[in-house]
GROMACS .gro file of C-alpha atoms in nm:
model
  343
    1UNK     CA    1   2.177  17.431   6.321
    2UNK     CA    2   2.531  17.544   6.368
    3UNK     CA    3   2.597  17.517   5.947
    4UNK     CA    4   2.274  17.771   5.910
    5UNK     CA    5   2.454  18.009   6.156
    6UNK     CA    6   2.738  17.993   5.943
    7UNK     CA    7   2.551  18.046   5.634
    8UNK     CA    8   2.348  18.364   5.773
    9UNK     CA    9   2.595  18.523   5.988
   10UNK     CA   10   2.962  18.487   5.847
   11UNK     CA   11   2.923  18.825   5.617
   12UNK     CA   12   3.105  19.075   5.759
   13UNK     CA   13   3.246  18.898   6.023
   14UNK     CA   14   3.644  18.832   6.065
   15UNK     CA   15   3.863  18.581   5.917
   16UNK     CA   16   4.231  18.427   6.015
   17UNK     CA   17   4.501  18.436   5.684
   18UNK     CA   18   4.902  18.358   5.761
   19UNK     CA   19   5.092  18.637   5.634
   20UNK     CA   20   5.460  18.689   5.556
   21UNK     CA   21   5.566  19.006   5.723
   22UNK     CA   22   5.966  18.940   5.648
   23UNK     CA   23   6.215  18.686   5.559
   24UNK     CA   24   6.183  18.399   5.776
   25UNK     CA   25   5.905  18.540   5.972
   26UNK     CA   26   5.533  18.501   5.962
   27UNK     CA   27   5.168  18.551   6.117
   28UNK     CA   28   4.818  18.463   6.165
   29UNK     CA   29   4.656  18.750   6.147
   30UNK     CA   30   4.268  18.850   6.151
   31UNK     CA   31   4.089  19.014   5.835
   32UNK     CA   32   3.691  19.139   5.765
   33UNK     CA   33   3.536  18.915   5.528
   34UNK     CA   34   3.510  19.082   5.177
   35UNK     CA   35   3.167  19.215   5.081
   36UNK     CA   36   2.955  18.925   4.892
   37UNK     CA   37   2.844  18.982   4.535
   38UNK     CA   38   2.594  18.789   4.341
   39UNK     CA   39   2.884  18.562   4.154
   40UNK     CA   40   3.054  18.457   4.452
   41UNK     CA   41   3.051  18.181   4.636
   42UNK     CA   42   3.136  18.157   5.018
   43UNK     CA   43   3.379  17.896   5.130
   44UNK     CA   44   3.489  17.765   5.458
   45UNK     CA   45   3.835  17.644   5.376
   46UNK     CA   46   3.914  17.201   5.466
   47UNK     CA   47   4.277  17.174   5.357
   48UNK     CA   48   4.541  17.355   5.187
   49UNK     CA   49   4.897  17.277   5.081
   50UNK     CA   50   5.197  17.423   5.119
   51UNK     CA   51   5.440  17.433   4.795
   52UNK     CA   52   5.793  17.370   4.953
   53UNK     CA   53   5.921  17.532   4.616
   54UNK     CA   54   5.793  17.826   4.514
   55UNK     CA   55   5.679  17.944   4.875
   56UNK     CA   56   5.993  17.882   5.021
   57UNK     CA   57   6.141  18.130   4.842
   58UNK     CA   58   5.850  18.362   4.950
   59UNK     CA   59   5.946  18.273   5.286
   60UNK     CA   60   6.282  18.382   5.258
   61UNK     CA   61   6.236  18.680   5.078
   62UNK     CA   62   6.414  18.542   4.729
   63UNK     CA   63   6.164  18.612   4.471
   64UNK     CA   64   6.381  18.864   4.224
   65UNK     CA   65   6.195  19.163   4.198
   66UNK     CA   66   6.189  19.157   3.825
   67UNK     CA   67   5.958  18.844   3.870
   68UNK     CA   68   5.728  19.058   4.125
   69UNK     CA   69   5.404  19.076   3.958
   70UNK     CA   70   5.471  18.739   3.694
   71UNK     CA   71   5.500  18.554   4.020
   72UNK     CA   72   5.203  18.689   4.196
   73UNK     CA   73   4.921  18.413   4.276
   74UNK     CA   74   4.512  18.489   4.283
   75UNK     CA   75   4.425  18.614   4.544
   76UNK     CA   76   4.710  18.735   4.704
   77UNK     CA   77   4.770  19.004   4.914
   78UNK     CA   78   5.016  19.264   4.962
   79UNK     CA   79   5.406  19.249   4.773
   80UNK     CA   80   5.707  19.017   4.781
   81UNK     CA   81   5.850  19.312   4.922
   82UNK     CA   82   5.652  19.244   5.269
   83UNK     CA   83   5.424  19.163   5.398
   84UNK     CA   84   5.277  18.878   5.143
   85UNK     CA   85   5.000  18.614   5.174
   86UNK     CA   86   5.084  18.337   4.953
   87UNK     CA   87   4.935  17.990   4.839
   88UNK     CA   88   4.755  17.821   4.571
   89UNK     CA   89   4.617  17.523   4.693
   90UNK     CA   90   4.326  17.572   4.902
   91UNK     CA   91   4.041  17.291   4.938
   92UNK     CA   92   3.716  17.446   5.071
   93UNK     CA   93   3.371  17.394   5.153
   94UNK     CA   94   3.021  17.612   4.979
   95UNK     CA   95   2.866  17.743   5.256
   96UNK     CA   96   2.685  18.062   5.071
   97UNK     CA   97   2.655  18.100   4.682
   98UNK     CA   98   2.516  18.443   4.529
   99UNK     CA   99   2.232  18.446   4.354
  100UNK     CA  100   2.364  18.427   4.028
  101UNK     CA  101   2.539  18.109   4.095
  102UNK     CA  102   2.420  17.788   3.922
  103UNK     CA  103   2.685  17.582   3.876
  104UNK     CA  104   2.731  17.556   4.306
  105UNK     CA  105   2.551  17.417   4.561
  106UNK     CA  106   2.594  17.464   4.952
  107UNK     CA  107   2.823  17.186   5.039
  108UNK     CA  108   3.019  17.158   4.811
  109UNK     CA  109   3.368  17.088   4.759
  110UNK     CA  110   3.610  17.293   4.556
  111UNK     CA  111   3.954  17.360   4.489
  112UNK     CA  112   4.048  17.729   4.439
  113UNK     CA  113   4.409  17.877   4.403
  114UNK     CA  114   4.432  18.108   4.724
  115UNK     CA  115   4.662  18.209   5.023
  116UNK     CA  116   4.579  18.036   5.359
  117UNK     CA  117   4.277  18.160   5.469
  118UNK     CA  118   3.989  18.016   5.698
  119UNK     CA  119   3.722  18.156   5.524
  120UNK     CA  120   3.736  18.304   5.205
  121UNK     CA  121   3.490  18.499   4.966
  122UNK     CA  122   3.546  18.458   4.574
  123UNK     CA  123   3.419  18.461   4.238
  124UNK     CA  124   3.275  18.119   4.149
  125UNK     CA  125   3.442  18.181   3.811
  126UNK     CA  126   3.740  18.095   4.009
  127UNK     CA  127   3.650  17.726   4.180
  128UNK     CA  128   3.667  17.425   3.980
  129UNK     CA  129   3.416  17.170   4.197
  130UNK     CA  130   3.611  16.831   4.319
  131UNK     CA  131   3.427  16.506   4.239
  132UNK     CA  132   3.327  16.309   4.543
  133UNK     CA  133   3.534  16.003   4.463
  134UNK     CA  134   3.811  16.254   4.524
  135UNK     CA  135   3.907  16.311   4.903
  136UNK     CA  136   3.933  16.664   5.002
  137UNK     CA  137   4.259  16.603   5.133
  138UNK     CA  138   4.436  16.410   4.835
  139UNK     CA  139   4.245  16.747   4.610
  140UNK     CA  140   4.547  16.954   4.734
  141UNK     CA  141   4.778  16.795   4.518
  142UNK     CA  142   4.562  16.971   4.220
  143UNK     CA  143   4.794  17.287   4.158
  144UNK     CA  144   5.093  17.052   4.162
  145UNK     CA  145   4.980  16.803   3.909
  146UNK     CA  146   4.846  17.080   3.729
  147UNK     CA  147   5.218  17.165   3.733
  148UNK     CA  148   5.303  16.783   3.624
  149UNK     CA  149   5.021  16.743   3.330
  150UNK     CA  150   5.160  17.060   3.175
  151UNK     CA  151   5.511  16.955   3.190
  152UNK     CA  152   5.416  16.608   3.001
  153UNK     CA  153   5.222  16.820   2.757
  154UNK     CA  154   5.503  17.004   2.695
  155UNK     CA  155   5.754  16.687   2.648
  156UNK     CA  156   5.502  16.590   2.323
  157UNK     CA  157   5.571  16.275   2.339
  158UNK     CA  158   5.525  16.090   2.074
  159UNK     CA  159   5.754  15.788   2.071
  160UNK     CA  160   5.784  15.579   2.422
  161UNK     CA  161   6.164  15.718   2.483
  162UNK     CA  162   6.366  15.625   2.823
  163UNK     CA  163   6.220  15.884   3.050
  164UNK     CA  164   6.399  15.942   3.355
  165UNK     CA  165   6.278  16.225   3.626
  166UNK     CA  166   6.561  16.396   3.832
  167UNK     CA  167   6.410  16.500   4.180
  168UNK     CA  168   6.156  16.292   4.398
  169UNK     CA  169   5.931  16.596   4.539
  170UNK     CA  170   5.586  16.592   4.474
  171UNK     CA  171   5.612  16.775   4.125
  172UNK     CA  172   5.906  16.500   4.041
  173UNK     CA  173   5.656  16.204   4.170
  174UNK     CA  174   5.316  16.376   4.025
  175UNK     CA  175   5.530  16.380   3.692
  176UNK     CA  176   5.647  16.029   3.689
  177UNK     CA  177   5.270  15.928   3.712
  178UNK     CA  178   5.136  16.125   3.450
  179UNK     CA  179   5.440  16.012   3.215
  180UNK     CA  180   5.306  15.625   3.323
  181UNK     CA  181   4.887  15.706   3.316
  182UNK     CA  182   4.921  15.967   3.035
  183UNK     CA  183   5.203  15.924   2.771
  184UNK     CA  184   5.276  15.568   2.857
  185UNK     CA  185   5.629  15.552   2.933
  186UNK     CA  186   5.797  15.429   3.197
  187UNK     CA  187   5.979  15.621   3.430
  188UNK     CA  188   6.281  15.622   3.636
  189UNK     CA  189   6.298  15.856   3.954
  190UNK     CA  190   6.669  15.937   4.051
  191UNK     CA  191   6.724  16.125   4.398
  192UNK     CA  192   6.988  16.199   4.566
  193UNK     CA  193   6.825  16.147   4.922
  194UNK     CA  194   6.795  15.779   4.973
  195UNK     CA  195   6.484  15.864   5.200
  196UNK     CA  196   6.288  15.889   4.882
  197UNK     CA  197   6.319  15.544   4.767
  198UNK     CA  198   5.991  15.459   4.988
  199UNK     CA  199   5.744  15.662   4.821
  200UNK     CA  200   5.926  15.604   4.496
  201UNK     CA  201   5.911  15.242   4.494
  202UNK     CA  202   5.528  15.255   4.669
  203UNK     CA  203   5.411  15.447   4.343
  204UNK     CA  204   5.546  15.178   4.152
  205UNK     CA  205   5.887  15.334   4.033
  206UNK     CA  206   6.269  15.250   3.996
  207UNK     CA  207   6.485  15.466   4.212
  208UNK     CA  208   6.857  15.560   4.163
  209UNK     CA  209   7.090  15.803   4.293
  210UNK     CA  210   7.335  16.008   4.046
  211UNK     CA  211   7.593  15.940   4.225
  212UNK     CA  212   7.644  15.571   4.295
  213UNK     CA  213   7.845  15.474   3.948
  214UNK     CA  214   7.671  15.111   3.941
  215UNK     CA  215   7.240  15.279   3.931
  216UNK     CA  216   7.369  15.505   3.673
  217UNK     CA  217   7.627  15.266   3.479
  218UNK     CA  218   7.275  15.003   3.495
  219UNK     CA  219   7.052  15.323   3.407
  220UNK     CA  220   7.153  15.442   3.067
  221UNK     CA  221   7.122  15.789   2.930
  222UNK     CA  222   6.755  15.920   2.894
  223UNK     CA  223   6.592  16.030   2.573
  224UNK     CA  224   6.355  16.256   2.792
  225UNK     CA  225   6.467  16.412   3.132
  226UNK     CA  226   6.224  16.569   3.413
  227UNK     CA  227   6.433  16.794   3.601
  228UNK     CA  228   6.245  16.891   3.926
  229UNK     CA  229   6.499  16.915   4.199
  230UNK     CA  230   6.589  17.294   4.188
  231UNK     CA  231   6.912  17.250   4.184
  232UNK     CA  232   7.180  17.341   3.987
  233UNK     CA  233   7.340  16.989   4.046
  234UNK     CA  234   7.050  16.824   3.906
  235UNK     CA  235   6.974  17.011   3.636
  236UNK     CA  236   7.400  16.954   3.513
  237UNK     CA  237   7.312  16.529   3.618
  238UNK     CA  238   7.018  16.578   3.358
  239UNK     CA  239   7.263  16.693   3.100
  240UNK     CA  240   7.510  16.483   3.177
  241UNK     CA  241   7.270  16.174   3.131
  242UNK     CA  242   7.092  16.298   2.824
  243UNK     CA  243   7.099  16.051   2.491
  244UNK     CA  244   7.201  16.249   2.155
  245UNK     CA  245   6.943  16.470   2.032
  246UNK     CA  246   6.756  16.426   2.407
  247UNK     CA  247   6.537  16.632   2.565
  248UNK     CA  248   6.487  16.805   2.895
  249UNK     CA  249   6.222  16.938   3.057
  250UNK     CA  250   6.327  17.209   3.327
  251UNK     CA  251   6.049  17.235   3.551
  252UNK     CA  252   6.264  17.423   3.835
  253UNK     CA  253   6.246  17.792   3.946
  254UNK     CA  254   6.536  17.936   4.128
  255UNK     CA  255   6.422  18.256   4.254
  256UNK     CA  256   6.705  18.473   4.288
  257UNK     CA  257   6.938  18.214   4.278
  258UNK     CA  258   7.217  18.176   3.968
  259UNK     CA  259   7.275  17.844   3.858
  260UNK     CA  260   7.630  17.749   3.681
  261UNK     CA  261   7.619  17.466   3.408
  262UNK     CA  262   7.880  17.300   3.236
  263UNK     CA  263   7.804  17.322   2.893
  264UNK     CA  264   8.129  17.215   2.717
  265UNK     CA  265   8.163  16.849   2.710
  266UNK     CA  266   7.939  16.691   2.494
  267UNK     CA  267   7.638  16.925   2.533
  268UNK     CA  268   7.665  17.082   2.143
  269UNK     CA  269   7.789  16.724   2.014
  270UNK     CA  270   7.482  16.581   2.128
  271UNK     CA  271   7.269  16.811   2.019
  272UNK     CA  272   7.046  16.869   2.326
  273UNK     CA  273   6.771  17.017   2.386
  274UNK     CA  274   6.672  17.215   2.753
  275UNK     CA  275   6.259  17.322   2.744
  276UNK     CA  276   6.186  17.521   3.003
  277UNK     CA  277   5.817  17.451   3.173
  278UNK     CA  278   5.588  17.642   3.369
  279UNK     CA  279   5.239  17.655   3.471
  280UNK     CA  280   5.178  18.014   3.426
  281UNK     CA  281   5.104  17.945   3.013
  282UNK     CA  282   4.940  17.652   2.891
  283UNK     CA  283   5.151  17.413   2.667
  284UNK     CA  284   5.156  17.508   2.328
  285UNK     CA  285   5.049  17.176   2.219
  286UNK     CA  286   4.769  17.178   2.406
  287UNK     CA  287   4.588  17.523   2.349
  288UNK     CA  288   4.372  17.508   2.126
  289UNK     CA  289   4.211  17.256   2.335
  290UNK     CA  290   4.245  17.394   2.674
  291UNK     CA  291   4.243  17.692   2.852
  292UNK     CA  292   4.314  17.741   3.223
  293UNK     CA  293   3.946  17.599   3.348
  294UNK     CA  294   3.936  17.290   3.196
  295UNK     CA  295   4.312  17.235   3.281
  296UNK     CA  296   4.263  17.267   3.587
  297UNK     CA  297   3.965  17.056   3.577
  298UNK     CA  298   4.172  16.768   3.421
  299UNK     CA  299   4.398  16.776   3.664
  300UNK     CA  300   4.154  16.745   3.946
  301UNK     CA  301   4.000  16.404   3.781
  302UNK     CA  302   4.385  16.285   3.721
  303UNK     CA  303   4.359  16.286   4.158
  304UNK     CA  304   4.153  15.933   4.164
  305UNK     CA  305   4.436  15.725   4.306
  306UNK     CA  306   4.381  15.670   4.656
  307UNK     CA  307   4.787  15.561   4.645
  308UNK     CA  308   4.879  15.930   4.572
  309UNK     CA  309   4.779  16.053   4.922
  310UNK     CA  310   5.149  15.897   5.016
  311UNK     CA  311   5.242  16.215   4.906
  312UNK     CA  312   5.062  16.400   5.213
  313UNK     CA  313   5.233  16.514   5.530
  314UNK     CA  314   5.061  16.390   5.836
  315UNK     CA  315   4.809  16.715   5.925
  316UNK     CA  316   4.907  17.074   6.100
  317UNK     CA  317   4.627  17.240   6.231
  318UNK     CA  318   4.630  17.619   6.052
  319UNK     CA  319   4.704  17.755   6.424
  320UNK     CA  320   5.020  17.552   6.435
  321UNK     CA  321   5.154  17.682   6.111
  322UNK     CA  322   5.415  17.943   6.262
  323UNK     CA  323   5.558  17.692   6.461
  324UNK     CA  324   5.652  17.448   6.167
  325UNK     CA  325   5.751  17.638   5.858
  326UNK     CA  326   6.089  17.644   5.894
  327UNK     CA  327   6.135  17.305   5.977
  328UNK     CA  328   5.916  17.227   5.650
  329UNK     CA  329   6.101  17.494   5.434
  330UNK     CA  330   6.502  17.360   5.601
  331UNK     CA  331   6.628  17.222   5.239
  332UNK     CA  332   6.738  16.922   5.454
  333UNK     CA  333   6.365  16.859   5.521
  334UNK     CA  334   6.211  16.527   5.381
  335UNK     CA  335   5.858  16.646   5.379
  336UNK     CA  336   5.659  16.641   5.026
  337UNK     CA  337   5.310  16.826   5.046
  338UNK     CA  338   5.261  16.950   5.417
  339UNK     CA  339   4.879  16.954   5.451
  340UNK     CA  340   4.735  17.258   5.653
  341UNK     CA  341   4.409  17.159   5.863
  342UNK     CA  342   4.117  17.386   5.878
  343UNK     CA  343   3.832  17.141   6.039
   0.00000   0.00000   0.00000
């Protein structure tokens, strides 16, 4: 009974989104449901994730302004000038499809790259439907191993080299376990926060940190490098631990933030090579196969492990979320994917 009342009477009514009204600050503010055309679907939003990279600089007001509109997401409202809703990993429920729909039914669930927001009114163009061996929960991970299956496509791999990943954040781990599932190798995840080791060795993986001499003396150099730690420290480890004629993948964005390398040394005399990575354009070496859809919707079916979800955050409830984000976005934070509650 209640789900029909839903279904019949959510149109026009209001909505709750967070919104970034200024560095460090934010609220949960009420909006009118959008009007509903025939190729939208209606969803009542389950889960969504909060990316402790990218949207921490939104928090604190560092996207550069000449990355303004390349950084926007779908959906979003408003500038990064303030106020800003941001997100991209939203996990919702059908609970109305328009009539031109087919590819929907009520119930439903989908993952959908939009700010936090209760309920939410889209084009169905722009849902990519979860399987039901997939958890709704663990389906928020789908924008960052989107993230990860784009960086490995972009490593073409095409030998089995000695594949090390520099940062143990969710991209970092997501990226380790596509280079095992996907490209076969065999990765090492190097950290400098000993916290990580847990996760790191519960997925399976070797952990070091850069700088105890004896992991890195044992470790080698790498032939392919992951960096994912945003920082300028680990990016100059990854160079620093590069084989001749190796190759990173930078999978980092800075924001605003300059980063200083050391590129003397034996940078040029080993010929290296830095790639940079990013979602926002599919790998070249994968185009003419894919385009954003069925990317997305390979990623999704990568999310089968139950033994990923040790990558989730314990729940906040949605009302909670002004509370918490600063303790999630401190740098010192341990947290990987903080999942939002909506149920």
């Amino acid at each position: 009974m209640s789900e029909q009342f839903v279904q019949i009477n959510v149109i026009g009514s209001r909505a709750q989104r967070l919104t970034y009204t200024a560095p460090g600050e934010v609220l949960i503010e009420t909006v009118q449901i959008s009007d509903f055309a025939d190729e939208n679907l209606l969803l009542k939003t389950l889960y969504s994730g909060i990316s402790r990279g990218t949207e921490s600089l939104v928090f604190k007001g560092q996207v550069p302004e000449s990355e303004w509109e390349t950084m926007r997401c779908p959906f979003m409202a408003g500038d990064f000038s303030f106020p800003v809703t941001y997100g991209y990993a939203c996990v919702a429920e059908v609970i109305k499809k328009g009539a031109s729909v087919t590819d929907f039914e009520i119930g439903d669930h989908v993952f959908v790259l939009h700010p936090h927001q209760t309920i939410i009114s889209v084009p169905a163009a722009s849902c990519s439907k979860i399987p039901s061996g997939i958890s709704p929960k663990r389906a928020v991970l789908t924008a960052n191993m989107e993230t990860a299956l784009n960086a490995v496509w972009d490593a073409e791999v095409t030998t089995t080299p000695n594949c090390l990943v520099i940062g143990a954040g969710v991209v970092g781990l997501l990226t380790a376990y596509l280079a095992r599932t996907e490209a076969n190798l065999n990765p090492v995840l190097i950290d400098t926060d000993e916290n990580k080791r847990a996760v790191v060795e519960q997925l399976g993986f070797p952990f070091f940190q850069p700088m105890n001499t004896e992991d890195v003396e044992r470790l080698g150099q790498g032939d392919l490098i992951f960096h994912t730690s945003a920082s300028g420290a680990g990016l100059q480890t990854a160079i620093d631990m590069c084989a001749f004629e190796g190759k990173i993948i930078e999978m980092s964005w800075y924001g605003a933030k300059s980063v200083t390398l050391s590129l003397g040394g034996a940078f040029h005399s080993k010929r290296l090579k830095i790639v940079s990575s990013q979602v926002g354009a599919i790998s070249p070496a994968k185009r003419t196969h894919f385009d954003f859809s069925k990317r997305m919707q390979k990623a999704i079916s990568l999310l089968e492990d139950p033994n990923l979800e040790s990558l989730l955050e314990p729940e906040i409830k949605f009302t909670d979320i002004p509370q918490h984000l600063h303790d999630i976005f401190n740098p010192q934070s341990n947290a990987l994917c903080q999942v939002i509650d909506y149920t």
